[in-house]
Each structure stands twice: as structure tokens, then as C-alpha cells.
Tab-separated table of C-alpha atoms and ligand atoms in Angstrom:
chain	number	residue	atom	x	y	z
A	1	MET	CA	34.650	-0.364	48.614
A	2	THR	CA	30.762	-0.434	49.220
A	3	ASN	CA	28.363	-0.308	46.466
A	4	ARG	CA	27.294	3.073	47.906
A	5	GLN	CA	30.647	4.407	47.878
A	6	THR	CA	31.300	3.046	44.235
A	7	ILE	CA	27.829	4.867	43.028
A	8	ARG	CA	29.051	8.169	44.828
A	9	ASP	CA	32.213	8.121	42.906
A	10	ARG	CA	30.635	8.453	39.505
A	11	PHE	CA	31.566	12.120	37.868
A	12	ALA	CA	31.569	13.335	34.247
A	13	VAL	CA	32.010	16.572	32.325
A	14	VAL	CA	29.206	17.044	29.698
A	15	GLY	CA	29.348	19.185	26.657
A	16	ASN	CA	28.747	19.163	22.820
A	17	PRO	CA	31.431	18.904	21.499
A	18	ILE	CA	33.385	17.193	24.239
A	19	GLY	CA	36.136	15.336	22.460
A	20	HIS	CA	38.980	17.953	23.323
A	21	SER	CA	38.220	17.971	27.106
A	22	LEU	CA	41.092	17.889	29.563
A	23	SER	CA	38.910	17.678	32.658
A	24	PRO	CA	38.974	13.607	32.905
A	25	VAL	CA	42.864	13.807	32.827
A	26	ILE	CA	42.718	16.712	35.539
A	27	HIS	CA	40.364	14.946	37.881
A	28	ALA	CA	42.256	11.576	37.612
A	29	ALA	CA	45.498	13.499	38.645
A	30	PHE	CA	43.839	15.223	41.392
A	31	ALA	CA	42.546	11.921	42.841
A	32	GLN	CA	45.869	10.187	42.278
A	33	GLN	CA	47.431	12.942	44.560
A	34	LYS	CA	44.841	12.188	47.292
A	35	ASN	CA	45.280	8.373	46.760
A	36	GLN	CA	41.686	8.068	45.840
A	37	THR	CA	39.939	6.616	42.883
A	38	ILE	CA	37.531	8.424	40.672
A	39	ASP	CA	35.288	7.485	37.701
A	40	TYR	CA	35.359	10.891	35.886
A	41	GLN	CA	34.135	10.528	32.063
A	42	ALA	CA	33.752	12.968	29.238
A	43	VAL	CA	30.435	12.767	27.803
A	44	LEU	CA	28.847	13.957	24.527
A	45	VAL	CA	25.233	14.922	25.043
A	46	GLU	CA	22.945	15.624	22.240
A	47	LEU	CA	21.820	19.230	22.101
A	48	ASP	CA	17.929	18.308	22.979
A	49	LEU	CA	18.728	15.766	25.375
A	50	PHE	CA	20.836	17.620	28.110
A	51	GLU	CA	18.038	17.789	30.745
A	52	GLN	CA	16.974	14.291	30.515
A	53	TRP	CA	20.451	12.954	30.460
A	54	VAL	CA	21.176	14.846	33.590
A	55	GLN	CA	18.303	13.568	35.488
A	56	GLN	CA	19.147	10.088	34.534
A	57	PHE	CA	22.715	10.457	35.517
A	58	PHE	CA	21.743	11.490	39.133
A	59	GLU	CA	18.966	9.083	39.205
A	60	ALA	CA	21.291	6.347	38.350
A	61	GLY	CA	23.492	7.322	41.342
A	62	GLY	CA	25.903	9.747	39.807
A	63	HIS	CA	27.420	12.233	42.270
A	64	GLY	CA	28.678	15.224	40.173
A	65	LEU	CA	28.888	16.956	36.796
A	66	ASN	CA	30.994	19.684	35.363
A	67	VAL	CA	29.066	21.243	32.552
A	68	THR	CA	30.639	22.911	29.483
A	69	LEU	CA	29.486	24.603	26.311
A	70	PRO	CA	26.799	24.943	25.204
A	71	PHE	CA	24.891	23.946	28.277
A	72	LYS	CA	26.035	26.054	31.241
A	73	THR	CA	22.868	28.399	31.321
A	74	ARG	CA	20.543	25.067	31.012
A	75	ALA	CA	22.532	23.621	33.840
A	76	PHE	CA	21.643	26.650	36.012
A	77	ALA	CA	17.890	26.488	35.048
A	78	LEU	CA	17.587	22.854	35.951
A	79	ALA	CA	18.937	22.975	39.114
A	80	ASP	CA	16.838	22.855	42.435
A	81	GLN	CA	19.173	25.258	44.184
A	82	ALA	CA	21.977	27.501	42.984
A	83	SER	CA	24.846	29.205	44.706
A	84	PRO	CA	25.132	33.059	44.834
A	85	ARG	CA	27.827	32.994	42.211
A	86	ALA	CA	25.861	30.669	39.977
A	87	GLN	CA	22.866	32.972	40.400
A	88	ALA	CA	25.131	36.119	39.651
A	89	ALA	CA	26.253	34.528	36.533
A	90	GLY	CA	23.198	32.931	35.409
A	91	ALA	CA	25.030	29.940	34.424
A	92	ALA	CA	26.719	26.804	36.095
A	93	ASN	CA	29.720	24.615	35.236
A	94	PHE	CA	29.027	22.529	38.311
A	95	LEU	CA	26.210	20.248	39.342
A	96	MET	CA	25.952	17.848	42.407
A	97	ARG	CA	23.255	15.916	44.167
A	98	ASN	CA	23.047	16.509	47.966
A	99	GLU	CA	22.011	13.877	50.533
A	100	ALA	CA	18.320	15.136	50.250
A	101	GLY	CA	18.447	14.452	46.449
A	102	SER	CA	18.361	18.021	45.357
A	103	ILE	CA	20.419	19.174	42.341
A	104	ILE	CA	22.698	22.050	43.313
A	105	ALA	CA	24.479	24.344	40.866
A	106	ASP	CA	27.500	26.342	41.199
A	107	ASN	CA	29.957	28.270	39.048
A	108	THR	CA	33.674	27.867	39.737
A	109	ASP	CA	34.939	29.517	36.546
A	110	GLY	CA	35.194	32.985	37.966
A	111	SER	CA	37.112	31.914	40.990
A	112	GLY	CA	39.332	29.613	38.741
A	113	LEU	CA	40.244	32.800	36.595
A	114	VAL	CA	40.920	34.927	39.589
A	115	THR	CA	42.994	32.512	41.470
A	116	ASP	CA	45.146	31.862	38.299
A	117	MET	CA	45.689	35.479	37.912
A	118	THR	CA	46.141	36.695	41.487
A	119	VAL	CA	47.539	33.644	43.416
A	120	ASN	CA	49.428	31.638	40.658
A	121	ALA	CA	50.569	34.720	38.736
A	122	GLY	CA	50.561	37.319	41.326
A	123	TRP	CA	48.749	39.841	39.304
A	124	PRO	CA	47.352	42.744	41.289
A	125	LEU	CA	43.584	43.246	40.292
A	126	ARG	CA	42.837	45.943	43.025
A	127	ASP	CA	42.546	49.315	41.375
A	128	ALA	CA	43.119	47.708	37.976
A	129	ARG	CA	41.703	49.046	34.754
A	130	ILE	CA	40.379	45.879	33.106
A	131	LEU	CA	39.369	45.527	29.390
A	132	ILE	CA	37.497	42.283	28.939
A	133	LEU	CA	36.829	41.192	25.269
A	134	GLY	CA	33.613	39.217	24.616
A	135	ALA	CA	30.310	39.099	26.380
A	136	GLY	CA	29.344	35.561	25.983
A	137	GLY	CA	28.881	32.820	28.741
A	138	ALA	CA	32.613	32.605	29.772
A	139	VAL	CA	32.436	36.318	30.446
A	140	ARG	CA	29.156	36.352	32.092
A	141	GLY	CA	30.532	33.584	34.578
A	142	VAL	CA	33.708	35.474	35.617
A	143	ILE	CA	32.472	39.097	36.057
A	144	PRO	CA	31.215	38.662	39.520
A	145	ALA	CA	34.583	37.206	40.659
A	146	LEU	CA	36.525	40.053	38.930
A	147	LEU	CA	34.374	42.702	40.350
A	148	ALA	CA	34.946	41.162	43.823
A	149	GLU	CA	38.584	42.081	43.424
A	150	ALA	CA	37.656	45.677	43.466
A	151	PRO	CA	39.278	46.947	40.076
A	152	GLN	CA	39.179	50.637	39.344
A	153	CYS	CA	36.934	50.134	36.064
A	154	VAL	CA	35.918	47.470	33.595
A	155	PHE	CA	35.021	47.808	29.828
A	156	LEU	CA	33.484	45.083	28.097
A	157	ALA	CA	34.089	45.112	24.177
A	158	ASN	CA	32.108	42.805	21.984
A	159	ARG	CA	31.400	42.095	18.360
A	160	THR	CA	27.902	42.599	19.321
A	161	PRO	CA	27.889	45.916	21.101
A	162	GLU	CA	24.579	45.437	22.517
A	163	ARG	CA	25.402	42.434	24.581
A	164	ALA	CA	28.373	44.217	26.150
A	165	GLN	CA	26.242	47.153	26.970
A	166	GLN	CA	23.590	44.966	28.557
A	167	LEU	CA	26.024	43.199	30.907
A	168	ALA	CA	27.789	46.440	31.763
A	169	GLU	CA	24.351	48.063	32.821
A	170	HIS	CA	23.620	45.121	34.928
A	171	TRP	CA	27.151	45.217	36.734
A	172	THR	CA	28.008	48.838	36.775
A	173	THR	CA	28.067	50.726	40.358
A	174	GLU	CA	29.261	53.831	41.421
A	175	ALA	CA	32.024	52.239	43.183
A	176	ILE	CA	33.311	50.338	39.981
A	177	PRO	CA	31.948	51.594	36.669
A	178	VAL	CA	31.423	48.947	34.125
A	179	SER	CA	30.630	49.902	30.532
A	180	GLY	CA	30.492	48.249	27.337
A	181	GLY	CA	30.430	48.661	23.546
A	182	GLY	CA	32.015	47.472	20.305
A	183	TYR	CA	35.608	47.027	19.541
A	184	ARG	CA	36.075	50.386	18.074
A	185	GLU	CA	34.659	52.017	21.182
A	186	VAL	CA	37.287	50.836	23.595
A	187	PRO	CA	38.119	54.148	25.555
A	188	ALA	CA	41.681	55.295	25.249
A	189	GLU	CA	42.582	54.332	28.791
A	190	ALA	CA	45.941	52.901	29.880
A	191	TRP	CA	44.571	49.404	30.468
A	192	ASP	CA	46.396	47.340	33.224
A	193	VAL	CA	44.741	43.780	32.406
A	194	ILE	CA	43.072	42.704	29.195
A	195	ILE	CA	41.033	39.438	29.239
A	196	ASN	CA	40.207	37.749	26.080
A	197	GLY	CA	36.953	35.893	26.611
A	198	THR	CA	35.888	35.483	23.106
A	199	SER	CA	36.048	32.275	21.241
A	200	THR	CA	37.744	33.940	18.112
A	201	GLY	CA	40.828	31.723	18.974
A	202	LEU	CA	38.861	28.804	17.724
A	203	SER	CA	39.045	30.317	14.073
A	204	ASN	CA	42.534	31.395	14.494
A	205	GLU	CA	41.261	35.127	14.722
A	206	MET	CA	41.793	38.147	16.938
A	207	PRO	CA	39.014	40.685	17.769
A	208	ALA	CA	39.242	43.679	15.571
A	209	LEU	CA	40.736	46.325	18.244
A	210	SER	CA	41.588	49.724	17.434
A	211	SER	CA	45.258	50.490	16.472
A	212	SER	CA	45.192	53.389	18.909
A	213	MET	CA	44.565	51.314	21.903
A	214	ALA	CA	46.564	52.281	25.051
A	215	PHE	CA	48.551	49.932	27.382
A	216	ALA	CA	49.892	50.645	30.941
A	217	PRO	CA	53.660	50.132	31.288
A	218	GLN	CA	52.929	46.893	33.269
A	219	CYS	CA	49.843	45.719	31.335
A	220	ARG	CA	49.184	41.898	31.366
A	221	GLY	CA	46.997	39.760	29.147
A	222	TYR	CA	44.909	36.724	29.783
A	223	ASP	CA	43.484	34.508	27.199
A	224	MET	CA	40.883	32.220	28.646
A	225	ALA	CA	41.330	29.961	25.692
A	226	TYR	CA	44.279	27.433	25.747
A	227	GLY	CA	45.972	25.099	23.291
A	228	HIS	CA	49.192	23.596	22.054
A	229	ALA	CA	50.386	26.918	20.668
A	230	PRO	CA	50.082	30.587	21.546
A	231	THR	CA	46.609	31.947	20.557
A	232	PRO	CA	46.329	34.849	18.280
A	233	PHE	CA	45.414	37.037	21.313
A	234	MET	CA	48.542	36.028	23.030
A	235	MET	CA	50.771	36.898	20.077
A	236	TRP	CA	49.058	40.118	19.581
A	237	ALA	CA	49.328	41.103	23.162
A	238	ARG	CA	53.183	40.275	23.075
A	239	ALA	CA	53.549	42.226	19.840
A	240	HIS	CA	52.090	45.188	21.751
A	241	GLY	CA	54.755	44.996	24.745
A	242	VAL	CA	52.141	43.445	27.178
A	243	VAL	CA	54.585	42.380	29.870
A	244	GLU	CA	53.099	39.025	30.941
A	245	VAL	CA	50.608	36.697	28.781
A	246	LEU	CA	48.716	33.768	29.952
A	247	ASP	CA	46.522	31.136	28.369
A	248	GLY	CA	43.509	29.820	30.118
A	249	LEU	CA	45.066	26.485	30.970
A	250	GLY	CA	45.463	27.651	34.693
A	251	MET	CA	42.008	28.787	34.843
A	252	LEU	CA	40.792	25.276	33.512
A	253	VAL	CA	42.741	23.646	36.219
A	254	GLU	CA	41.589	25.999	39.022
A	255	GLN	CA	38.003	25.684	38.320
A	256	ALA	CA	38.310	21.787	38.226
A	257	ALA	CA	40.321	21.952	41.645
A	258	GLU	CA	37.345	23.873	43.244
A	259	SER	CA	34.921	21.308	41.715
A	260	PHE	CA	36.840	18.500	43.322
A	261	PHE	CA	37.020	20.287	46.574
A	262	LEU	CA	33.282	20.610	46.540
A	263	TRP	CA	32.621	17.168	45.809
A	264	ARG	CA	35.297	15.518	47.763
A	265	GLY	CA	36.140	18.127	50.613
A	266	ASP	CA	39.747	17.932	49.794
A	267	TYR	CA	41.623	20.693	47.967
A	268	PRO	CA	44.172	19.422	45.332
A	269	GLU	CA	47.597	20.894	44.466
A	270	THR	CA	46.984	22.576	41.119
A	271	THR	CA	50.613	23.606	40.023
A	272	PRO	CA	52.006	20.051	39.362
A	273	VAL	CA	48.687	19.261	37.222
A	274	VAL	CA	49.264	22.410	35.112
A	275	SER	CA	53.038	21.515	34.708
A	276	SER	CA	52.376	18.205	33.630
A	277	LEU	CA	49.708	19.182	31.197
A	278	ARG	CA	52.048	21.864	29.589
A	279	ALA	CA	54.883	19.329	29.367
A	280	ALA	CA	52.431	16.657	27.845
A	281	SER	CA	51.325	19.436	24.996
A	282	GLY	CA	54.882	20.493	24.349
A	283	GLY	CA	54.296	23.885	25.798
B	301	NDP	P1	30.084	32.061	23.813
B	301	NDP	O1	29.909	31.322	22.432
B	301	NDP	O2	29.163	32.113	24.955
B	301	NDP	O3	30.821	33.435	23.469
B	301	NDP	C1	31.633	33.721	22.557
B	301	NDP	C2	32.000	35.139	22.508
B	301	NDP	O4	33.089	35.333	21.385
B	301	NDP	C3	31.089	36.164	22.190
B	301	NDP	O5	31.433	37.398	22.979
B	301	NDP	C4	31.162	36.425	20.837
B	301	NDP	O6	30.726	37.719	20.179
B	301	NDP	C5	32.598	36.207	20.536
B	301	NDP	N1	32.988	35.795	19.259
B	301	NDP	C6	32.781	34.665	18.704
B	301	NDP	N2	33.162	34.695	17.258
B	301	NDP	C7	33.770	35.735	17.025
B	301	NDP	C8	34.498	36.690	16.063
B	301	NDP	N3	34.659	35.791	14.851
B	301	NDP	N4	34.877	37.710	16.144
B	301	NDP	C9	34.714	38.544	17.358
B	301	NDP	N5	33.995	38.012	18.392
B	301	NDP	C10	33.560	36.780	18.349
B	301	NDP	O7	31.405	31.217	24.341
B	301	NDP	P2	31.963	31.140	25.722
B	301	NDP	O8	31.725	32.518	26.303
B	301	NDP	O9	31.497	30.032	26.388
B	301	NDP	O10	33.562	30.938	25.650
B	301	NDP	C11	34.456	31.859	25.154
B	301	NDP	C12	35.899	31.334	25.292
B	301	NDP	O11	36.410	31.068	26.633
B	301	NDP	C13	36.127	30.064	24.495
B	301	NDP	O12	37.350	30.070	24.027
B	301	NDP	C14	36.188	28.981	25.559
B	301	NDP	O13	37.153	28.012	25.229
B	301	NDP	C15	36.978	29.802	26.770
B	301	NDP	N6	36.511	29.421	28.059
B	301	NDP	C16	37.715	28.912	28.983
B	301	NDP	C17	37.602	28.350	30.084
B	301	NDP	C18	38.759	27.869	30.866
B	301	NDP	O14	38.527	27.268	32.045
B	301	NDP	N7	39.926	28.299	30.462
B	301	NDP	C19	36.192	28.197	30.731
B	301	NDP	C20	34.996	28.628	29.904
B	301	NDP	C21	35.267	29.254	28.625
B	301	NDP	P3	29.168	37.908	19.974
B	301	NDP	O15	28.424	38.210	21.177
B	301	NDP	O16	29.139	39.017	19.020
B	301	NDP	O17	28.718	36.797	19.254
């Protein structure tokens, strides 16, 4: 292998904290499928050193980065160019340096979520009434991809209602009404899909939804969070008769697959990677 190829093979995921990240394992599995080698590390970057660290990584010949909490908006801001979907989200989970030396930002979270829901799970999103819990960075990142599936309507419910309202005002159209408010303001619609995009699972909590909430007979629930055990949202959804409930492991692997494709030009198989991660976690 030439020195140039070795340099181009350096990748990392950066965040703070980062110790929990599955991304190195996922990218190693993708590379193995393709008979490739990959140097992909998880790196903890100090909060005030992110921009400096990214510049140094690329100046030293690094090829690509995934970016996670809390740096996604800063990753978008530091890039020389951004894809339309990163611009729409105002956040990036993907950076790479192109041949001309420019840093390019993209956001693969939205397509990761939608691929997991529509392709892997076969959930119909067209004409669906979608309730999204949360209005933070993850929700901002996935809204454009969800709206591209032409749902009937979207409601954003958040602990801080103003954040949901602002996001809704930005995205609402005549074709797809998007509205937002607090958890107690969720309309009594029969929701087809409920997505948890809050970080409440980290503290083993569940957003304080009204007990009079309505569910469509085929209602499905998706928690962007993932872990060894079912999350409080997943347990709440099952207790309310939601027919299918998924965690965010599939989304994580799908966003990684698209990153791998953008860097390497070769799309990996995701199903075996999700299965082996679930087996390893006992899930
Ligand atoms: P942010 O910190 O940007 O947003 C957190 C959200 O959770 C906000 O809406 C916040 O409400 C809400 N929240 C936090 N604590 C509480 C609480 N105690 N009660 C009610 N609401 C609360 O985080 P992200 O948006 O980046 O991440 C959200 C989740 O999505 C995380 O669990 C993360 O792991 C997951 N995720 C999964 C991915 C995957 O690939 N599967 C990719 C990206 C994220 P408020 O606005 O009021 O503060």
C-alpha cells in the first residue's frame, strides 16, 4: 500500500463523550465485508478544541470524520461546502476533505432513519400522521428526510414548546402541515408513527405525554436511542398497543453505511452488521 493510500484511509468519529460509540466496530465490519482495511478511531475532543482538532486531522491527511454530540452544528459551520440536506438540517454528522482540499459537510442521519423505517422495517410513511417527540439536534437532522416521504402531517412535541414551534414554523407547508408545542398539546389525532427523538432515555425517563393520546390501529413507534435493553419509550409504546417498536440501532448502522459509501464509493450490507451488534449486546 502506498503512503498516499495509507493517509487516505484515516477516519474517526469525534464527540464528547464518545466512549460508548459503536461506529468503529460498524466501520470495521463494513471494511471487512469489502475486503478492505480501515483505520477508524473514536476520539474524545475537548469542547473548546473541536474546530482546531478537525483542521489538524485533515491537514495531517485524514480523509473523513463522523461527528456526534455536541458538535454537529459546529461541524456544519466550519465546512467550506455543505450538501443540501446538511444545509436543511443546519447540522452535519459527516465531514470529508475533497481532492481540492475543501472540507465538505453532509448529514446522513435523516436518510439513516428513513431507510431503517421504510426499507428495513417496511413501514409506510406516505400519508402517515407522524408525531415526533423532541426538537433537538437529532430531530432537526431528520425532519427534511421525513418530509420527503410525503406524510399527511407532522406534530413536534417538546419539553420546551418554543423550540418545537420554531422548527414547525420553519418546515410547515400547505401540502404537509407541521405544527409544534408542548407534550400536553399533542392533538388527539390517531398517530400512525411516533418517533422519540429526545434524550430522555439516558436518564431512564419518558416524555410526559397526555394519557388521552390516540393511536392508529397500526401505529408504529421508533426510538432513535438504542442500548442493551428496551428503552422507556419502547416499553411505553408496547404498553399502549403500538404494533411494532424499534430502537435506533438500525438508524445508526444505516447512517454509517451511507458515510462509508460517500467515502469509499461502495455500499455495505447493513443487515448482518445490525444482527451481529444485537447478538453481541444480547438483544
Ligand atoms: P439534543 O441534546 O440536541 O436534544 C435533546 C432533546 O431531548 C430535546 O428535545 C430536549 O428537550 C429533550 N429532553 C432532554 N431531556 C429531557 C427530559 N428530561 N424531559 C423531556 N425532554 C427532554 O440531543 P440530540 O437531538 O442530538 O439526541 C437525541 C437522541 O437521539 C439521543 O438519545 C441520541 O442518542 C439519539 N440519536 C440517535 C442517532 C442514531 O443514529 N440512532 C443519531 C442521533 C441522535 P428541550 O428542547 O426541552 O431541552
